[in-house]
Short mmCIF file of C-alpha atoms in Angstrom, two decimals:
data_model
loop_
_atom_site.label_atom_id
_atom_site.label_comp_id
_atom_site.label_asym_id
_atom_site.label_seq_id
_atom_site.Cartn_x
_atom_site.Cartn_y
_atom_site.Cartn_z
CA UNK A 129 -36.87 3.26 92.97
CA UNK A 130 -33.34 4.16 92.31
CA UNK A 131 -31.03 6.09 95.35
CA UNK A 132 -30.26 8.54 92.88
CA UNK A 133 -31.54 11.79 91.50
CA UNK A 134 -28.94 12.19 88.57
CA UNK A 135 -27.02 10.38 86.84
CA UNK A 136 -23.94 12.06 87.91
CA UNK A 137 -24.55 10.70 91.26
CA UNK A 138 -25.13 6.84 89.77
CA UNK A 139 -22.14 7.28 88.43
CA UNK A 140 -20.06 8.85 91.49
CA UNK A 141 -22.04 5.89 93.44
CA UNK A 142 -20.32 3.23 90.84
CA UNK A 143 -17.37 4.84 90.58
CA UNK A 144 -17.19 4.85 86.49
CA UNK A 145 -19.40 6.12 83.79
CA UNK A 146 -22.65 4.08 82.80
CA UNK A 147 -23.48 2.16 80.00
CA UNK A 148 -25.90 3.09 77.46
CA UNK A 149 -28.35 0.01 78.75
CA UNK A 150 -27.36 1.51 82.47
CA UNK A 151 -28.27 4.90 81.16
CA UNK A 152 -31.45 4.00 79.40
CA UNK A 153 -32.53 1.79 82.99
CA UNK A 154 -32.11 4.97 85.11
CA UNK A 155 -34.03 7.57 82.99
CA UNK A 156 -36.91 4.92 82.55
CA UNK A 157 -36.84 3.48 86.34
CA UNK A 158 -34.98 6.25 88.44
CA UNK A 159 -38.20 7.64 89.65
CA UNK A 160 -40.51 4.50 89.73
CA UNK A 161 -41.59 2.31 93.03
CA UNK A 162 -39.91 -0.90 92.46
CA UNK A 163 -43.57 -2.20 93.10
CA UNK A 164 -44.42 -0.24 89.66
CA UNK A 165 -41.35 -2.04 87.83
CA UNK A 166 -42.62 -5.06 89.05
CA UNK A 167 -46.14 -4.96 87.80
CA UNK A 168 -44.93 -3.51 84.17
CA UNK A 169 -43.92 -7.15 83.52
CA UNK A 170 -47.74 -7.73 82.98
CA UNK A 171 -47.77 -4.80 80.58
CA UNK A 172 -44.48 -6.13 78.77
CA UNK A 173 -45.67 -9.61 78.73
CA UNK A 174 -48.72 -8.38 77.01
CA UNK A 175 -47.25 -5.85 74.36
CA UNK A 176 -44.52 -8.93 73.15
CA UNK A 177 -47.79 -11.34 72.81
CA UNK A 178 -49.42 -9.00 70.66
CA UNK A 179 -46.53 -8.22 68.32
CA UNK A 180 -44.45 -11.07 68.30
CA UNK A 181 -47.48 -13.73 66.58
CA UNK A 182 -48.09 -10.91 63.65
CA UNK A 183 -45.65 -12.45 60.82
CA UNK A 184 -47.65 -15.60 61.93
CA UNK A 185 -50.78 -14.31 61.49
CA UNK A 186 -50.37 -12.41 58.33
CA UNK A 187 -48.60 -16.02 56.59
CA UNK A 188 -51.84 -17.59 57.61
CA UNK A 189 -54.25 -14.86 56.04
CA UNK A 190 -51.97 -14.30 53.22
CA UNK A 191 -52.03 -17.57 52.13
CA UNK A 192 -48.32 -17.40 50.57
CA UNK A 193 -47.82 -20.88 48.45
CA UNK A 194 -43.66 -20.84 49.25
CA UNK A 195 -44.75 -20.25 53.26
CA UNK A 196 -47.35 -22.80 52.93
CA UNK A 197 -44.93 -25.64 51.96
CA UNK A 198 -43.99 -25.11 56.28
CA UNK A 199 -46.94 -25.17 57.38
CA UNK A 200 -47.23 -28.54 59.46
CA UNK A 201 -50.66 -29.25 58.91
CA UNK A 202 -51.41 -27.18 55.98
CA UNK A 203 -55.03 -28.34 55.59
CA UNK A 204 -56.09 -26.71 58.83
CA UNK A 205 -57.09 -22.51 57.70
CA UNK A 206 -57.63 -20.19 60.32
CA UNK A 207 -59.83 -16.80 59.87
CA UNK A 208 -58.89 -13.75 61.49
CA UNK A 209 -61.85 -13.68 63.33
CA UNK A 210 -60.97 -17.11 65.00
CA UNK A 211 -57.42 -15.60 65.73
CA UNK A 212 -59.05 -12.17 66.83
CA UNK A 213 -61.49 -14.52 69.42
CA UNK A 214 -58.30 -16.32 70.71
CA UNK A 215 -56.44 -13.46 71.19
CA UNK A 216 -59.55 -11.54 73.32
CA UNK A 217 -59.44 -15.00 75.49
CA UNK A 218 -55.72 -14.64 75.96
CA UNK A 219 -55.61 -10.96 76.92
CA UNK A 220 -58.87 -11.69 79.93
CA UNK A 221 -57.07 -14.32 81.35
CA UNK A 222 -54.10 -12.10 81.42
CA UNK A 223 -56.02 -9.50 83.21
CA UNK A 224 -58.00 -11.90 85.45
CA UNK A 225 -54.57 -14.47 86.23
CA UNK A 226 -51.55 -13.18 86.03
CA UNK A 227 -52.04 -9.12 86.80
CA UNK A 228 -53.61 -10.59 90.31
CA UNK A 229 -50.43 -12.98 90.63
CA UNK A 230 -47.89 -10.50 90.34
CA UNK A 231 -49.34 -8.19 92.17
CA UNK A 232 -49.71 -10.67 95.09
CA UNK A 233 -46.39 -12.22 94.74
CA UNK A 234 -44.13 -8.87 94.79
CA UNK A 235 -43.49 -9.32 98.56
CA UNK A 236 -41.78 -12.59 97.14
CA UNK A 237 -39.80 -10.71 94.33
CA UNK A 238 -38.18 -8.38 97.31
CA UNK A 239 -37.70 -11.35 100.00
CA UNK A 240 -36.01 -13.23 97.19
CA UNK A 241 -33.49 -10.58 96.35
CA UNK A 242 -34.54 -9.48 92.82
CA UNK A 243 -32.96 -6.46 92.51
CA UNK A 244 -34.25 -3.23 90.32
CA UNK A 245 -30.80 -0.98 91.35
CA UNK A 246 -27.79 -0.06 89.43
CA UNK A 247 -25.87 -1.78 88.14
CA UNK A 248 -27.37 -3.87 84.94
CA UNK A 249 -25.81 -7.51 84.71
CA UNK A 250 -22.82 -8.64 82.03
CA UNK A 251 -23.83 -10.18 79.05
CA UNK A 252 -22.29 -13.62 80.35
CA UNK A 253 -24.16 -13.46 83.89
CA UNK A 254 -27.43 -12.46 81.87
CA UNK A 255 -26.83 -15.63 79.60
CA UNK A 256 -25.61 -18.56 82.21
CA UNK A 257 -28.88 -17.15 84.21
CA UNK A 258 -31.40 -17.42 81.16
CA UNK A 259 -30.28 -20.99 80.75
CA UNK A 260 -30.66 -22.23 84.01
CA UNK A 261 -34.08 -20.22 84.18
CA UNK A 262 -34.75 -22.74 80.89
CA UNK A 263 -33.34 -25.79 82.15
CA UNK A 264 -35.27 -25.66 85.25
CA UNK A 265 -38.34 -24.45 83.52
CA UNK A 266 -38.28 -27.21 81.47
CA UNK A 267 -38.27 -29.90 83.67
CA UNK A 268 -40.79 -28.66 86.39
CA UNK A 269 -42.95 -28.22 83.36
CA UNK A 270 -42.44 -31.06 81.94
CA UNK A 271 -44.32 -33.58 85.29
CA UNK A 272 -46.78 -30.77 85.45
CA UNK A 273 -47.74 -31.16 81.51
CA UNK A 274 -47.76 -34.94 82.17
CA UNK A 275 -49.80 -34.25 85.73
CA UNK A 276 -52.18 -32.21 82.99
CA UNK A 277 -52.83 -35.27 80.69
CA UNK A 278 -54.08 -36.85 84.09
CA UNK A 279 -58.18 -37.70 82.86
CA UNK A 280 -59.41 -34.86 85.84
CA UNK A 281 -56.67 -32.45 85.08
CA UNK A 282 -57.41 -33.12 81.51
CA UNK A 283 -60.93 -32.71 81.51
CA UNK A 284 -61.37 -29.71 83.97
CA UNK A 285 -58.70 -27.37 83.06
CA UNK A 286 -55.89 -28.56 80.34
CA UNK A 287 -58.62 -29.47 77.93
CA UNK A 288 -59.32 -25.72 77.04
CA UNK A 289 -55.62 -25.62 75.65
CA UNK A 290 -55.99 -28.68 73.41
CA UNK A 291 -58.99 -26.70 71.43
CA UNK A 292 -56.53 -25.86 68.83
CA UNK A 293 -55.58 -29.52 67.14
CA UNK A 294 -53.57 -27.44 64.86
CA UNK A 295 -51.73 -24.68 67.05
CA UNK A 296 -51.17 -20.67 65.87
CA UNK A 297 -49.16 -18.32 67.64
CA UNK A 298 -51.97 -16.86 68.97
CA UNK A 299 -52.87 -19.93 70.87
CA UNK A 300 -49.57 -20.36 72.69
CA UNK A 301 -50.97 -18.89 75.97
CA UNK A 302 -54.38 -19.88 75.25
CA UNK A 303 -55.41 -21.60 78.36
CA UNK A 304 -57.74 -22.17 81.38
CA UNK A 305 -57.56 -19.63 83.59
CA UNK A 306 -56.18 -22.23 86.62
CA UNK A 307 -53.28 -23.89 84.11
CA UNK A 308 -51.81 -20.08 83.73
CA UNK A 309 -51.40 -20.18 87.32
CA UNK A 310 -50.23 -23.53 87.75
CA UNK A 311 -47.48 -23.40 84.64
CA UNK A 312 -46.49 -20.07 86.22
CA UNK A 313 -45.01 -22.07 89.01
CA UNK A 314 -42.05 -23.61 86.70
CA UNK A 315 -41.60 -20.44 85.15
CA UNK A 316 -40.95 -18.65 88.64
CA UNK A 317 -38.72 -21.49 89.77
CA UNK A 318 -35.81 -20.40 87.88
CA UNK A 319 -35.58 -16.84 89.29
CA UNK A 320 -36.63 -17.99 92.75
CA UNK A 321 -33.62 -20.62 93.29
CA UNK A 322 -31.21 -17.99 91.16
CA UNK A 323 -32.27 -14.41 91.56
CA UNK A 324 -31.14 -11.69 89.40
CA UNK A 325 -31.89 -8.34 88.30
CA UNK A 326 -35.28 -7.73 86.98
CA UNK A 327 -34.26 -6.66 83.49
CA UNK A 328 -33.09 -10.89 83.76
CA UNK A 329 -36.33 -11.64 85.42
CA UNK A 330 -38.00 -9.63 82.55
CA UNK A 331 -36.16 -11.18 79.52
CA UNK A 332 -36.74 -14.38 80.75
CA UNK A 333 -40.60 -14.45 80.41
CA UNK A 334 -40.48 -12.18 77.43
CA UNK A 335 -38.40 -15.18 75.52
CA UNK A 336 -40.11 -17.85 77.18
CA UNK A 337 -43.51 -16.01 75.34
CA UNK A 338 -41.80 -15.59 72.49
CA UNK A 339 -40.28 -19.33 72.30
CA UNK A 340 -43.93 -20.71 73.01
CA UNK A 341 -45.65 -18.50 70.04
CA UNK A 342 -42.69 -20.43 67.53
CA UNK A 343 -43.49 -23.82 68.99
CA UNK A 344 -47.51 -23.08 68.57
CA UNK A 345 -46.74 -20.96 65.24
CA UNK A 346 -47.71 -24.29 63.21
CA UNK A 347 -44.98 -23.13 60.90
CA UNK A 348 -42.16 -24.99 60.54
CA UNK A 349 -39.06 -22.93 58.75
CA UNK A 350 -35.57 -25.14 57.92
CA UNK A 351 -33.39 -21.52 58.89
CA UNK A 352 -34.92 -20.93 61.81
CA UNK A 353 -31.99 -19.88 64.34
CA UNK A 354 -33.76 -22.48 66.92
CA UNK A 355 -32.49 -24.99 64.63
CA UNK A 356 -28.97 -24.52 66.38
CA UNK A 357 -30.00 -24.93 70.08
CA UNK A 358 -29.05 -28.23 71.35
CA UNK A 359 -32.07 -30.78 72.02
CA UNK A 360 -35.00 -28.15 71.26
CA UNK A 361 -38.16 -29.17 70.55
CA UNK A 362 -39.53 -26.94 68.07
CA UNK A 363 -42.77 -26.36 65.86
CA UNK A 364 -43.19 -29.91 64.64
CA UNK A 365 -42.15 -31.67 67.87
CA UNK A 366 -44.90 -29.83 69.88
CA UNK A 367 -47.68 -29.54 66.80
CA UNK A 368 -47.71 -33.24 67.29
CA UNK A 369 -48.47 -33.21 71.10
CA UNK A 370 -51.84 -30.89 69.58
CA UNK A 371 -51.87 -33.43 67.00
CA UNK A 372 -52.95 -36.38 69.10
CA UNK A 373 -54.79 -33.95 71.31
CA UNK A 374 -56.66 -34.89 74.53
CA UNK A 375 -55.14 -39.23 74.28
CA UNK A 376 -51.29 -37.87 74.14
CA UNK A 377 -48.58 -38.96 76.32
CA UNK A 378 -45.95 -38.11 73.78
CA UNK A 379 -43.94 -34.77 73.85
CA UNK A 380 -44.88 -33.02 76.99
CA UNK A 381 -41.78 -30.92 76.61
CA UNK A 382 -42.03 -27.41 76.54
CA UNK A 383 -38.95 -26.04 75.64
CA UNK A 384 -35.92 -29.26 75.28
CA UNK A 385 -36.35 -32.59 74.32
CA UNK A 386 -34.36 -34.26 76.63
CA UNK A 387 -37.18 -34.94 79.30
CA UNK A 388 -39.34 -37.09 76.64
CA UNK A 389 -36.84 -39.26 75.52
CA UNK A 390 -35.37 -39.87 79.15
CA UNK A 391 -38.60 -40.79 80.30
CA UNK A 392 -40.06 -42.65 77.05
CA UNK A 393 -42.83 -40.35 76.16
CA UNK A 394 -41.26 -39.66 72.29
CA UNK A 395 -42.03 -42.94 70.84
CA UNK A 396 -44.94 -42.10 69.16
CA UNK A 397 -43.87 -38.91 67.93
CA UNK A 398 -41.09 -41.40 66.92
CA UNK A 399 -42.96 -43.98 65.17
CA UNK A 400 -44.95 -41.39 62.92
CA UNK A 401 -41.73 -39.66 62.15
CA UNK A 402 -40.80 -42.99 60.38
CA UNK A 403 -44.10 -44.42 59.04
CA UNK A 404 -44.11 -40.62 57.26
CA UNK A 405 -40.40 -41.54 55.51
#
């Protein structure tokens, strides 16, 4: 909850005028418990999954033939009842995983210094803390995707995951209850060892969602703007890792590619990039 009552008092406070994002953070968080702002990342995190996989999701009902020609494994048709059974899976474990986990771990947000007060970080702070959150995301996750591919790990929990041979968006969260827990732990790295403000915090899972849902889209478009990041992964480079399914120890990257070919685990991803030429 913010120390003000007006806004002519966060701005005395400041000593200058607010922004319009400043502005628009104080009428929608002046009068909430931080332990409130906190738990709306749940509610956030669910209103972006249900949006963001709908262009998705209408290309693979539609059945578009100049769409089609991107579709990685274009054989593979989903019905919307399949999708709609996914998505019901997604949203329980949502309410059964991570609403418990973030409740629980907001004595952790305040000991770690993520801040909910006035005022809202520069651009350039907001972007040199998103990429470390992704760097360090992506190589925690990367030994605990390989841990997963373990036979027991495999078998008891990351199995449920590799139902979908072909991925949709729908299925980018689609998980065992336990592996939502466990990949939460790279995801909360990044803010623990770099706090911010929770407007970072909350952009940071929103477009970690939304980068999963293009990786799992099974769709894989040539002007896609992810084309331009350095060393990402993408639609194709993770629809293989499905691909192979359960027997895969190619492409455990989640985000960069960097990881895989460090460590040798892109060679077959490699080898049926060529045999394909």
């Amino acid at each position: 909850m913010l120390p003000y009552h007006t806004l002519e008092e966060a701005q005395v406070a400041l000593g200058r005028g607010l922004t319009l994002a400043e502005t628009l953070w104080f009428k929608y968080s002046a009068k909430k418990p931080d332990f409130v702002l906190h738990f709306h990342n749940t509610l956030f995190l669910c209103l972006f999954y249900s949006i963001a996989p709908i262009p998705f999701l209408l290309m693979e009902l539609g059945g578009y033939e100049k769409l089609n020609i991107h579709k990685i494994q274009p054989s593979v048709k989903r019905s919307f009842k399949e999708m709609f059974k996914c998505y019901k899976h997604v949203i329980v474990t949502f309410a059964i995983a991570v609403s418990p986990l973030q409740i629980i771990s907001y004595p952790t947000i305040k000991w770690i210094g993520i801040r909910t007060g006035l005022s809202l970080p520069s651009g350039w702070e907001l972007f040199w803390q998103l990429l470390i959150y992704f760097v360090i995301e992506d190589f925690s996750n990367y030994w605990i995707h390989r841990m997963l591919h373990c036979k027991w790990a495999f078998e008891k929990i990351h199995k449920v995951h590799h139902e979908y041979e072909a991925p949709f968006g729908l299925s980018a969260p689609y998980a065992h209850w336990a592996e939502i827990i466990i990949l939460g732990i790279p995801s909360f790295l990044g803010p623990v060892l770099v706090p911010g403000h929770i407007t970072t915090y909350r952009l940071w899972f929103i477009l970690r969602q939304l980068e999963a849902i293009e990786t799992h889209s099974g769709y894989d478009f040539p002007w896609s703007p992810t084309k331009y990041i350095p060393f990402y992964g993408g639609p194709a480079y993770h629809d293989y890792h499905h691909y192979v399914g359960g027997k895969s120890q190619s492409n455990f990257a989640s985000v960069f590619t960097y990881c895989d070919y460090i460590y040798g685990t892109h060679k077959g991803y490699q080898y049926r990039k060529q045999m394909r030429k």
